[in-house]
Amino acid sequence: MPSAIVILAAILLVSTTRTVHADAVTPKRAVELERLIRHDCGSCHGMSLKGGLGPDLSSRKFNGTPPPAIAAVILDGIPGTAMPPWRPLLSEAEAHWIAAYLAKGSAP
Ligand code: HEC
């Protein structure tokens, strides 16, 4: 019954992709992440995220950039630049939440 296997694989795929989505972030944690974006990211990217030492992170900048690509930069940083990896401080779900936040310009 190969079709059952395909269906099972599809269900697994959907459930694993869901775990990296924003729904893993609680409302309380979302408030903390918004503060982190303003304070920690803002210390380099500017208080309004429009650029400072680091480039503009406002939603206009990410128009069309897929959030998973933004999340990868947040988790691993950009080697050889001042952009640090946030993996020690943020879970994958939190990085994806921040990426969605930056892409939309507000909490997802
Ligand atoms: C110590 C300074 C610093 C901090 C803190 C910092 N960044 Fe960065 N970030 C940079 C620099 C510098 C670059 C540009 C690196 C380069 O030259 O490509 C960058 C690049 C980026 C990029 C890629 C931008 C693009 O145009 O592709 C993203 C996304 C990003 N940062 C997100 C964040 C987020 C989210 C945070 C907070 C969790 C953060 N950064 C905190 C310095 C910082």
mmCIF file of N, CA, C and O in Angstrom, residues 8-19 21:
data_model
loop_
_atom_site.group_PDB
_atom_site.id
_atom_site.type_symbol
_atom_site.label_atom_id
_atom_site.label_comp_id
_atom_site.label_asym_id
_atom_site.label_seq_id
_atom_site.Cartn_x
_atom_site.Cartn_y
_atom_site.Cartn_z
ATOM 1 N N LEU A 8 1.310 9.128 4.994
ATOM 2 C CA LEU A 8 1.989 9.201 6.281
ATOM 3 C C LEU A 8 3.167 10.174 6.205
ATOM 4 O O LEU A 8 3.367 11.011 7.097
ATOM 5 N N ALA A 9 3.932 10.073 5.105
ATOM 6 C CA ALA A 9 5.086 10.959 4.926
ATOM 7 C C ALA A 9 4.626 12.412 4.855
ATOM 8 O O ALA A 9 5.248 13.302 5.439
ATOM 9 N N ALA A 10 3.508 12.638 4.171
ATOM 10 C CA ALA A 10 2.992 14.004 4.043
ATOM 11 C C ALA A 10 2.571 14.546 5.405
ATOM 12 O O ALA A 10 2.854 15.693 5.743
ATOM 13 N N ILE A 11 1.936 13.692 6.204
ATOM 14 C CA ILE A 11 1.513 14.115 7.547
ATOM 15 C C ILE A 11 2.733 14.457 8.396
ATOM 16 O O ILE A 11 2.776 15.493 9.065
ATOM 17 N N LEU A 12 3.750 13.598 8.311
ATOM 18 C CA LEU A 12 4.970 13.844 9.073
ATOM 19 C C LEU A 12 5.610 15.160 8.657
ATOM 20 O O LEU A 12 6.049 15.947 9.487
ATOM 21 N N LEU A 13 5.667 15.392 7.346
ATOM 22 C CA LEU A 13 6.279 16.607 6.815
ATOM 23 C C LEU A 13 5.541 17.835 7.328
ATOM 24 O O LEU A 13 6.150 18.777 7.822
ATOM 25 N N VAL A 14 4.209 17.783 7.268
ATOM 26 C CA VAL A 14 3.404 18.907 7.738
ATOM 27 C C VAL A 14 3.643 19.138 9.223
ATOM 28 O O VAL A 14 3.862 20.257 9.662
ATOM 29 N N SER A 15 3.669 18.055 10.008
ATOM 30 C CA SER A 15 3.822 18.252 11.450
ATOM 31 C C SER A 15 5.218 18.739 11.806
ATOM 32 O O SER A 15 5.372 19.523 12.726
ATOM 33 N N THR A 16 6.259 18.324 11.062
ATOM 34 C CA THR A 16 7.596 18.819 11.403
ATOM 35 C C THR A 16 7.753 20.271 10.972
ATOM 36 O O THR A 16 8.393 21.043 11.665
ATOM 37 N N THR A 17 7.160 20.655 9.832
ATOM 38 C CA THR A 17 7.299 22.054 9.430
ATOM 39 C C THR A 17 6.499 22.951 10.374
ATOM 40 O O THR A 17 6.889 24.066 10.629
ATOM 41 N N ARG A 18 5.412 22.422 10.931
ATOM 42 C CA ARG A 18 4.614 23.239 11.858
ATOM 43 C C ARG A 18 5.391 23.574 13.125
ATOM 44 O O ARG A 18 5.248 24.647 13.665
ATOM 45 N N THR A 19 6.233 22.657 13.592
ATOM 46 C CA THR A 19 6.932 22.889 14.856
ATOM 47 C C THR A 19 7.882 24.080 14.771
ATOM 48 O O THR A 19 8.173 24.683 15.785
ATOM 49 N N HIS A 21 7.195 26.759 13.231
ATOM 50 C CA HIS A 21 6.417 27.971 13.029
ATOM 51 C C HIS A 21 6.149 28.729 14.323
ATOM 52 O O HIS A 21 6.406 28.258 15.418
#
